[in-house]
Short mmCIF file of N, CA and C in Angstrom, two decimals:
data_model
loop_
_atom_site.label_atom_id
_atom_site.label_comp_id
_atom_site.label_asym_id
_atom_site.label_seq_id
_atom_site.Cartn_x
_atom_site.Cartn_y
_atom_site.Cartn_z
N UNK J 171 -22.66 3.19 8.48
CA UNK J 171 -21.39 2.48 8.49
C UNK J 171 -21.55 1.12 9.15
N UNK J 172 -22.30 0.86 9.90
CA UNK J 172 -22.66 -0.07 10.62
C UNK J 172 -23.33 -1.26 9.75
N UNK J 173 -24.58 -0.90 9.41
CA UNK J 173 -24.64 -1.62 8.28
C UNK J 173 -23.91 -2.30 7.17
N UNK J 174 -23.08 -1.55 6.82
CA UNK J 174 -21.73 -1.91 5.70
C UNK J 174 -20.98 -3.50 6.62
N UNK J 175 -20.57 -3.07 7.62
CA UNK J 175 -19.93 -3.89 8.58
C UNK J 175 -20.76 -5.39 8.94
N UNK J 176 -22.14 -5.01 9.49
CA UNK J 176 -22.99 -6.29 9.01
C UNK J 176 -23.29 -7.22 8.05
N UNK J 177 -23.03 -6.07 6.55
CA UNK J 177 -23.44 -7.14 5.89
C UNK J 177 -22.32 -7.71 5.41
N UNK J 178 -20.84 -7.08 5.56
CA UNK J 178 -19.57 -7.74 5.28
C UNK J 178 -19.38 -8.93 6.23
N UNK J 179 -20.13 -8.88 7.50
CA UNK J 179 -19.77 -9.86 8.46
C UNK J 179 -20.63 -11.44 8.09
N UNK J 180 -21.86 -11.03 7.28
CA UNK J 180 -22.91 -12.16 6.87
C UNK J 180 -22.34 -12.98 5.21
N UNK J 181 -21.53 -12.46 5.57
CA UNK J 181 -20.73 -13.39 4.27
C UNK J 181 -20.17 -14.67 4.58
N UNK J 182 -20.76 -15.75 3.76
CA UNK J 182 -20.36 -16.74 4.21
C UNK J 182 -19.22 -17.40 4.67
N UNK J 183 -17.69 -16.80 3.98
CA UNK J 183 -16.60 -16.86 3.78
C UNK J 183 -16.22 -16.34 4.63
N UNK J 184 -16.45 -15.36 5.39
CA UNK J 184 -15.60 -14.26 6.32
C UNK J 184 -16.53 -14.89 7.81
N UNK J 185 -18.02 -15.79 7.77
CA UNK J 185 -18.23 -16.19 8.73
C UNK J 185 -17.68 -17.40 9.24
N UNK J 186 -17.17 -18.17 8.65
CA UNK J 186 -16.47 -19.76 8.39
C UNK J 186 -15.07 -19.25 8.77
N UNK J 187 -14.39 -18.23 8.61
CA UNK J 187 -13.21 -17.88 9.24
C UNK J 187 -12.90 -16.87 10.42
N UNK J 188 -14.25 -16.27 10.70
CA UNK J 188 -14.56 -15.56 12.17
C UNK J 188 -14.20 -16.56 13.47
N UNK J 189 -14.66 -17.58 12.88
CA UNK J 189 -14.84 -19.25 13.89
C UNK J 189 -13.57 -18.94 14.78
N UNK J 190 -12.51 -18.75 14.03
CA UNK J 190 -11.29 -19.00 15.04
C UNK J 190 -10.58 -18.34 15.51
N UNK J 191 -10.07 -18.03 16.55
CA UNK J 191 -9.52 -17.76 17.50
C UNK J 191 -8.73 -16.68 17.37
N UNK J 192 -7.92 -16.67 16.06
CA UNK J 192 -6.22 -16.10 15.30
C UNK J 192 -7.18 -15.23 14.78
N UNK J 193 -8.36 -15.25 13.98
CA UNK J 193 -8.61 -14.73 12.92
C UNK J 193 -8.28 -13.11 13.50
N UNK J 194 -8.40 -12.07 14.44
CA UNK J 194 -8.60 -10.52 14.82
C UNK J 194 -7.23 -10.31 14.67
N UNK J 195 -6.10 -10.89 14.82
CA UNK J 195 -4.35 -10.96 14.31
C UNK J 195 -4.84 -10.80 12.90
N UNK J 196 -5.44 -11.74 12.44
CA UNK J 196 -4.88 -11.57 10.50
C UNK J 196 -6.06 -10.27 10.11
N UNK J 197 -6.94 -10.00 10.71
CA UNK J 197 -7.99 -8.95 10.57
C UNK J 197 -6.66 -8.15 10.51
N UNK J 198 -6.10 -7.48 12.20
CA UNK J 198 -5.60 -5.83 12.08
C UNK J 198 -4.14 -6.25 11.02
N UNK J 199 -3.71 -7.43 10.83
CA UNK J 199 -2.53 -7.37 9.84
C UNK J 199 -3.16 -6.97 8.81
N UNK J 200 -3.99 -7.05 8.07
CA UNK J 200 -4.48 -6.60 7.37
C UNK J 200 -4.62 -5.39 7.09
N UNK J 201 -4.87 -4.36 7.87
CA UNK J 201 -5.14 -3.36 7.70
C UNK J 201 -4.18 -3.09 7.93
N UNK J 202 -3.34 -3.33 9.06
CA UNK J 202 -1.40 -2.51 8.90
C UNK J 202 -1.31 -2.64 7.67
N UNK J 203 -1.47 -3.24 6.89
CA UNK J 203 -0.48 -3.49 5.36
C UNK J 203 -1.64 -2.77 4.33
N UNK J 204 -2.66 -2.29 4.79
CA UNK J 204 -3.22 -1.66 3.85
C UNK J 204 -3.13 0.15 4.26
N UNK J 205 -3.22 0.09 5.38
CA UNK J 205 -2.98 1.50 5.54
C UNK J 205 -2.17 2.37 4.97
N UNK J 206 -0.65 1.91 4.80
CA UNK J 206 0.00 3.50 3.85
C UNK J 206 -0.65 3.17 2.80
N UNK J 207 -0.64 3.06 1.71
CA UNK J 207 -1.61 2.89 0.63
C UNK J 207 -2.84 3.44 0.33
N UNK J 208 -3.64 3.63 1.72
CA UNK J 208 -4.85 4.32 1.81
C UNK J 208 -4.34 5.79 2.15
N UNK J 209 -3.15 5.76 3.20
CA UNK J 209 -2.83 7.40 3.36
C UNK J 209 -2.15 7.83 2.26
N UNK J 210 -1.55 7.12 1.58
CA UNK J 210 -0.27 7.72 0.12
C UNK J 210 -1.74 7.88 -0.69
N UNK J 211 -3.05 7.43 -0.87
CA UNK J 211 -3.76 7.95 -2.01
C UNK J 211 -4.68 9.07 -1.41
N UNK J 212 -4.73 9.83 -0.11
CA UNK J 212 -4.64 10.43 0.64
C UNK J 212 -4.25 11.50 0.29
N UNK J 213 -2.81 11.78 -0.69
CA UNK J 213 -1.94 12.38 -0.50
C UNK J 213 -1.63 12.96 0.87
N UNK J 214 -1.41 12.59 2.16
CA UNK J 214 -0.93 13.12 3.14
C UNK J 214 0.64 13.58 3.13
N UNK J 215 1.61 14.22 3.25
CA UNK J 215 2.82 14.11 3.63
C UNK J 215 3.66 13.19 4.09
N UNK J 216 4.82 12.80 4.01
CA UNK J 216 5.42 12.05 4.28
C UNK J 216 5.71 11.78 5.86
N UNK J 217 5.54 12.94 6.26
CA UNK J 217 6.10 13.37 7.15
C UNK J 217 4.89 12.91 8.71
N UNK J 218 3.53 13.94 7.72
CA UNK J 218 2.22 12.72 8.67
C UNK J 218 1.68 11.29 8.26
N UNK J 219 2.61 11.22 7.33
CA UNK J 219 2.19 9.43 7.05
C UNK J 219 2.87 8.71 8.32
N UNK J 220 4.49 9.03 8.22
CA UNK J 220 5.52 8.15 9.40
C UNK J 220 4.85 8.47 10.79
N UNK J 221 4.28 9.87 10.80
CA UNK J 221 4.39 10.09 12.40
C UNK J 221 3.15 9.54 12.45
N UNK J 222 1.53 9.41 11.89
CA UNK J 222 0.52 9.52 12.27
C UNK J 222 0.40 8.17 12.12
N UNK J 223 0.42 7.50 11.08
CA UNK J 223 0.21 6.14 10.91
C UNK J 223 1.59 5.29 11.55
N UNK J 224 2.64 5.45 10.89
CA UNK J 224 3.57 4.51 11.44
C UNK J 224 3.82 4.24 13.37
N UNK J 225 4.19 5.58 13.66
CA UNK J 225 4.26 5.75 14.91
C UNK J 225 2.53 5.52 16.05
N UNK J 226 1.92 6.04 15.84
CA UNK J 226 0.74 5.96 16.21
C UNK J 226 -0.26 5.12 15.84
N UNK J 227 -0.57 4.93 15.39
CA UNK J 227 -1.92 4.10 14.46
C UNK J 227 -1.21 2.84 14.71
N UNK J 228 -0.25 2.47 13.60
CA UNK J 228 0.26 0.96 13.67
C UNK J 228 0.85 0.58 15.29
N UNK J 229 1.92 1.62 15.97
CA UNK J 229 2.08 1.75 17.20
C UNK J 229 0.84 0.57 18.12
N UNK J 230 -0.22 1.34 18.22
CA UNK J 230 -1.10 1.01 18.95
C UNK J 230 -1.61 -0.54 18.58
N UNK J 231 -2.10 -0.72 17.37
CA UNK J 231 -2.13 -1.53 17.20
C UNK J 231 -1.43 -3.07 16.86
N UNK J 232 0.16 -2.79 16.97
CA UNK J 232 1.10 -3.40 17.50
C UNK J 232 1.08 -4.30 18.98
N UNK J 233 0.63 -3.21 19.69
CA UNK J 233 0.81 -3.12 21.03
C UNK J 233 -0.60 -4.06 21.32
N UNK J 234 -2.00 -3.89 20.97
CA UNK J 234 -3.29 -4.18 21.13
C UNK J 234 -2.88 -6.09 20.20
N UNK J 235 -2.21 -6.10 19.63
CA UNK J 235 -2.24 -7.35 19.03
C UNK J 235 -0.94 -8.39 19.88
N UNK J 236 -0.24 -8.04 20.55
CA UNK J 236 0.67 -8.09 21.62
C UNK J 236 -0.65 -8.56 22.62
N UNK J 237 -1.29 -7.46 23.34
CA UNK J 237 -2.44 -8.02 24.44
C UNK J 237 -2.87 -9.03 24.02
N UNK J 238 -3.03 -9.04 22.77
CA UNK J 238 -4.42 -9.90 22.38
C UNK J 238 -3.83 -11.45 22.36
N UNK J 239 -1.95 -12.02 21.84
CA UNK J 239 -1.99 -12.72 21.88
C UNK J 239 -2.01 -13.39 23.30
N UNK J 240 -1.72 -12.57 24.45
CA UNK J 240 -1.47 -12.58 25.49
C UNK J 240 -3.17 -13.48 26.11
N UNK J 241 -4.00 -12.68 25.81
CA UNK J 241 -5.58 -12.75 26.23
C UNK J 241 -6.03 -14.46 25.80
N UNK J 242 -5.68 -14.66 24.69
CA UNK J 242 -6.18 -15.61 23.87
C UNK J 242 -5.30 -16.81 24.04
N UNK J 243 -4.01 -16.86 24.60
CA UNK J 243 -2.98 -17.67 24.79
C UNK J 243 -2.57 -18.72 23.37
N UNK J 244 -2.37 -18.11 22.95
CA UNK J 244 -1.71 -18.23 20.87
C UNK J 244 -0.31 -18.44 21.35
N UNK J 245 0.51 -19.26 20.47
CA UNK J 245 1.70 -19.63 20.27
C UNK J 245 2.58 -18.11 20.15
N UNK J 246 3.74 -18.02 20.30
CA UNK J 246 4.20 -16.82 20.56
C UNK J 246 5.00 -16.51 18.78
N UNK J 247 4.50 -17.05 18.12
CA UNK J 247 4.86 -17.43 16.92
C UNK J 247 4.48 -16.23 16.16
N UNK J 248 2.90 -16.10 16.70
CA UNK J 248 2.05 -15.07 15.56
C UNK J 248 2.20 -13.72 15.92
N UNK J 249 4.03 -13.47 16.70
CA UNK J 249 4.10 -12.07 17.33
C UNK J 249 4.78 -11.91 15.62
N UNK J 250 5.23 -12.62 14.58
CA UNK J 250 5.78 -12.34 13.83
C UNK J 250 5.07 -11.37 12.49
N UNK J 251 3.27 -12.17 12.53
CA UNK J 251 2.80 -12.27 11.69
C UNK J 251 2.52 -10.44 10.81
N UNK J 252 2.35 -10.01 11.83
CA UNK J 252 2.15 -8.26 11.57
C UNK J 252 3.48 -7.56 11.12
N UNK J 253 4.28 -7.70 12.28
CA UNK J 253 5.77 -6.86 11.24
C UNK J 253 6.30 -7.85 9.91
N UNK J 254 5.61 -9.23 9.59
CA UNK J 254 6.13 -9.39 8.29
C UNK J 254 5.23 -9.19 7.04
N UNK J 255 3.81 -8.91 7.71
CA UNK J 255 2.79 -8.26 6.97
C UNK J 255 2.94 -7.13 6.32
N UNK J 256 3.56 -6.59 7.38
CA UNK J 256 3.81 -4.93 7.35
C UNK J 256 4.91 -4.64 6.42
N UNK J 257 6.02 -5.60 6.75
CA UNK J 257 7.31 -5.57 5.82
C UNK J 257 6.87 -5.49 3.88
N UNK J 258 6.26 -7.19 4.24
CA UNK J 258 6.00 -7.36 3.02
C UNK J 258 5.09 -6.24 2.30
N UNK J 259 4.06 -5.56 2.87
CA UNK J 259 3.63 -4.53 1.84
C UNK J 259 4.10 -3.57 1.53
N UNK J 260 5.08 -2.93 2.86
CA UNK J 260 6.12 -1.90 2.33
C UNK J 260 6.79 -1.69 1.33
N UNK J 261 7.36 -3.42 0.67
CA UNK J 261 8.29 -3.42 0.07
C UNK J 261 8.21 -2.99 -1.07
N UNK J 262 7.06 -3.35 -1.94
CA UNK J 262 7.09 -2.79 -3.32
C UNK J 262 6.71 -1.00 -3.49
N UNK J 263 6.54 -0.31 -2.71
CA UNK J 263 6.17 1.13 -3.05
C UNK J 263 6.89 1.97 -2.41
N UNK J 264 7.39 1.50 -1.02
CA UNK J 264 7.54 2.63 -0.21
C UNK J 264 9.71 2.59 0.28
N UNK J 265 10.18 3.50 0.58
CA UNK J 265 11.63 3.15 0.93
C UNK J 265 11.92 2.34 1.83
N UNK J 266 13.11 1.61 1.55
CA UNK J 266 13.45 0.62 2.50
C UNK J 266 13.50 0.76 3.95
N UNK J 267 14.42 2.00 4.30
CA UNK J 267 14.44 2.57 5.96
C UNK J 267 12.90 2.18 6.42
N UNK J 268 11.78 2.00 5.66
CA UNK J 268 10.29 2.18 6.30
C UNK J 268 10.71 0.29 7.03
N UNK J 269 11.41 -0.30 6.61
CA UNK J 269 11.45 -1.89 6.88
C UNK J 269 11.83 -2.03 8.32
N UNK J 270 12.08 -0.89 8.95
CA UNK J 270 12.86 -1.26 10.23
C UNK J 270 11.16 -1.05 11.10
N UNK J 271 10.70 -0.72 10.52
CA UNK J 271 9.39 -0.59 11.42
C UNK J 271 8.90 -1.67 11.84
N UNK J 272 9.27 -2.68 11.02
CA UNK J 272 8.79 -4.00 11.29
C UNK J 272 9.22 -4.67 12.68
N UNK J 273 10.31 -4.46 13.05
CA UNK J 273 11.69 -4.10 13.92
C UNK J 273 10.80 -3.80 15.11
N UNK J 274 10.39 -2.37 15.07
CA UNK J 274 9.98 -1.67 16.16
C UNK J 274 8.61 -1.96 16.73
N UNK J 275 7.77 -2.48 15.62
CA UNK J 275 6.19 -3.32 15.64
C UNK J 275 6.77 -4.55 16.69
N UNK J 276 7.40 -5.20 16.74
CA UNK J 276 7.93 -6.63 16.77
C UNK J 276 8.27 -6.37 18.18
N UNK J 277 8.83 -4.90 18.90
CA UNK J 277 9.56 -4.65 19.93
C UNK J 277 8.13 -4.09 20.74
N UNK J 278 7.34 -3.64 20.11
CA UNK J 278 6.09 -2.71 20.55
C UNK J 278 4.89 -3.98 20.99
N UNK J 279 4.99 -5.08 20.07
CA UNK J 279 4.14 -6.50 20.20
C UNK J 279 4.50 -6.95 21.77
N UNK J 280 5.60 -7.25 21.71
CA UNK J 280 6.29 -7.90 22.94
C UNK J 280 5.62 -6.94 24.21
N UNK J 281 6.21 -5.74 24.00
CA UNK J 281 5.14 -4.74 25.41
C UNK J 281 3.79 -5.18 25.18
N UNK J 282 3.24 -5.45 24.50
CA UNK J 282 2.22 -6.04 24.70
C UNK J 282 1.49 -7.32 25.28
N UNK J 283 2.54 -7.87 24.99
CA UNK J 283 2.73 -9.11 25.53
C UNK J 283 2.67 -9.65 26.84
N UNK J 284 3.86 -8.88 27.42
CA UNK J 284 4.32 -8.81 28.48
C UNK J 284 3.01 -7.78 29.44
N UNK J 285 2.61 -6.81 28.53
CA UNK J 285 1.26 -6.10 29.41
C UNK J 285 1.43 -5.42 30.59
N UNK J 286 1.22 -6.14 31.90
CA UNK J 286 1.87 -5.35 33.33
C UNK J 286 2.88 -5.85 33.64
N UNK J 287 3.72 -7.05 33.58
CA UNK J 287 4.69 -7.71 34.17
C UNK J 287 6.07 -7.25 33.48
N UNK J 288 6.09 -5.90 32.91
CA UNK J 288 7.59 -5.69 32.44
C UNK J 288 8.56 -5.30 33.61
N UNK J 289 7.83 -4.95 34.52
CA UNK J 289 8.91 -4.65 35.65
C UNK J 289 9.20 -6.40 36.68
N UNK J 290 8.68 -7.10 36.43
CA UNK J 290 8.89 -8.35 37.07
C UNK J 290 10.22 -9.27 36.75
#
């Protein structure tokens, strides 16, 4: 697996856009918006799609992209970029109620954000 990952990384195209700073934001948006898609061909349940991926999986990585803009000191702009990632791929396959997640990504970013100083 490792290998796979190397030689995706020695691509010229994906090395010319490693360069900057934002790029690990548009990396895990990426994969938020690809993930149900990978679990719906999965066939998983509906039921462990919302809880395992929505709640958990994206959860976390909500939260880890929150730190990250925090770490990297990025405009507070690109807290948007994931719940409208997320929105936008929802939209064509999956039910609307899934749109509020974007909502809760957006609320889950910010704890991230904020990191230790929420009680301050």
């Amino acid at each position: 697996m490792k290998k796979i990952g190397d030689k995706i990384k020695e691509i010229s195209v994906i090395k010319k856009l490693n360069v900057y700073a934002w790029m690990p934001l548009v990396w895990w948006s990426i994969l938020v918006a690809i993930l149900p898609y990978i679990f719906s061909i999965c066939r998983l349940p509906i039921v462990f799609r919302v809880g395992l991926m929505f709640f958990i999986i994206n959860g976390t990585i909500a939260y880890h992209l929150g730190s990250l803009i925090n770490r990297l000191n990025l405009n507070r702009w690109w807290l948007l970029l994931m719940p409208v990632v997320f929105d936008l791929a929802i939209l064509p396959r999956f039910a609307l109620y899934n749109l509020m997640f974007g909502l809760i990504y957006l609320i889950i970013e910010l704890f991230g954000l904020l990191n230790k100083n929420i009680y301050r």
